[in-house]
């Protein structure tokens, strides 16, 4: 069974940084493209970033380009999202997703002073 | 980016009646080499991650009741909920995964009339 478990969310001040993790199990992590998707309170779903299985290619939404970095540790089946220069509009539940069928439960990031 | 537009934004349907949600993409999400439309439908209830209902525009995900069906190809798609049940109250999203940068419709809220 595919399992994805996010962690690392919390309250951070504007301009601050946070690193999210997603622990994966139940599938061959190292060959899977992985994604981060976020949902602001009361709003819709927004794709944030993706990374290929090898980590050789990364993709970002314009809204986070230059501020967020995606990476992975295939030896420990873990996906990361490094978020820098955080803004109030980055406040959201962040989900990691393998594909349409496999999403984690999400971790809440709140950017506020 | 491929823009996904859902209609309506909300609808109220009587128990046992049919609910129909439309989704239009700004460009075709049909991959000619396999004749598949890279379109998924999700159901999301408060406090929960999105749940996959339909993939490849019309394939029902495992465990999804057969009152849920998807249709369409290319740029125009429909999610139909036959015989609406109380547990179907939720927000429904369409999503294209044709592009590495996924995009989602704005969501359609389904309520009981």
GROMACS .gro file of N, CA and C in nm, chain A residues 43-45, chain B residues 4-9 91-94 104-108:
model
   54
   43UNK      N    1  -0.950   2.766  -0.002
   43UNK     CA    2  -0.924   2.786  -0.145
   43UNK      C    3  -0.904   2.653  -0.217
   44UNK      N    4  -0.874   2.661  -0.346
   44UNK     CA    5  -0.857   2.542  -0.427
   44UNK      C    6  -0.715   2.487  -0.422
   45UNK      N    7  -0.690   2.390  -0.506
   45UNK     CA    8  -0.562   2.320  -0.510
   45UNK      C    9  -0.466   2.388  -0.607
  117UNK      N   10  -0.768   2.520  -1.638
  117UNK     CA   11  -0.884   2.433  -1.622
  117UNK      C   12  -0.999   2.516  -1.565
  118UNK      N   13  -1.114   2.513  -1.630
  118UNK     CA   14  -1.228   2.593  -1.588
  118UNK      C   15  -1.348   2.502  -1.564
  119UNK      N   16  -1.397   2.503  -1.441
  119UNK     CA   17  -1.513   2.420  -1.406
  119UNK      C   18  -1.640   2.503  -1.405
  120UNK      N   19  -1.750   2.436  -1.431
  120UNK     CA   20  -1.882   2.498  -1.417
  120UNK      C   21  -1.982   2.393  -1.373
  121UNK      N   22  -2.078   2.431  -1.286
  121UNK     CA   23  -2.085   2.561  -1.217
  121UNK      C   24  -1.988   2.566  -1.099
  122UNK      N   25  -1.983   2.679  -1.030
  122UNK     CA   26  -1.902   2.688  -0.908
  122UNK      C   27  -1.968   2.613  -0.793
  204UNK      N   28  -1.655   1.912  -0.226
  204UNK     CA   29  -1.607   1.993  -0.338
  204UNK      C   30  -1.538   1.900  -0.437
  205UNK      N   31  -1.566   1.919  -0.563
  205UNK     CA   32  -1.510   1.834  -0.668
  205UNK      C   33  -1.418   1.917  -0.757
  206UNK      N   34  -1.302   1.858  -0.788
  206UNK     CA   35  -1.202   1.924  -0.871
  206UNK      C   36  -1.168   1.839  -0.993
  207UNK      N   37  -1.149   1.904  -1.105
  207UNK     CA   38  -1.085   1.837  -1.218
  207UNK      C   39  -0.938   1.878  -1.220
  217UNK      N   40  -0.542   2.256  -1.180
  217UNK     CA   41  -0.671   2.214  -1.127
  217UNK      C   42  -0.779   2.315  -1.164
  218UNK      N   43  -0.901   2.265  -1.176
  218UNK     CA   44  -1.014   2.356  -1.184
  218UNK      C   45  -1.034   2.424  -1.049
  219UNK      N   46  -1.119   2.525  -1.046
  219UNK     CA   47  -1.138   2.603  -0.924
  219UNK      C   48  -1.224   2.533  -0.821
  220UNK      N   49  -1.286   2.423  -0.860
  220UNK     CA   50  -1.369   2.347  -0.767
  220UNK      C   51  -1.517   2.375  -0.785
  221UNK      N   52  -1.597   2.273  -0.762
  221UNK     CA   53  -1.743   2.284  -0.765
  221UNK      C   54  -1.798   2.227  -0.635
   0.00000   0.00000   0.00000
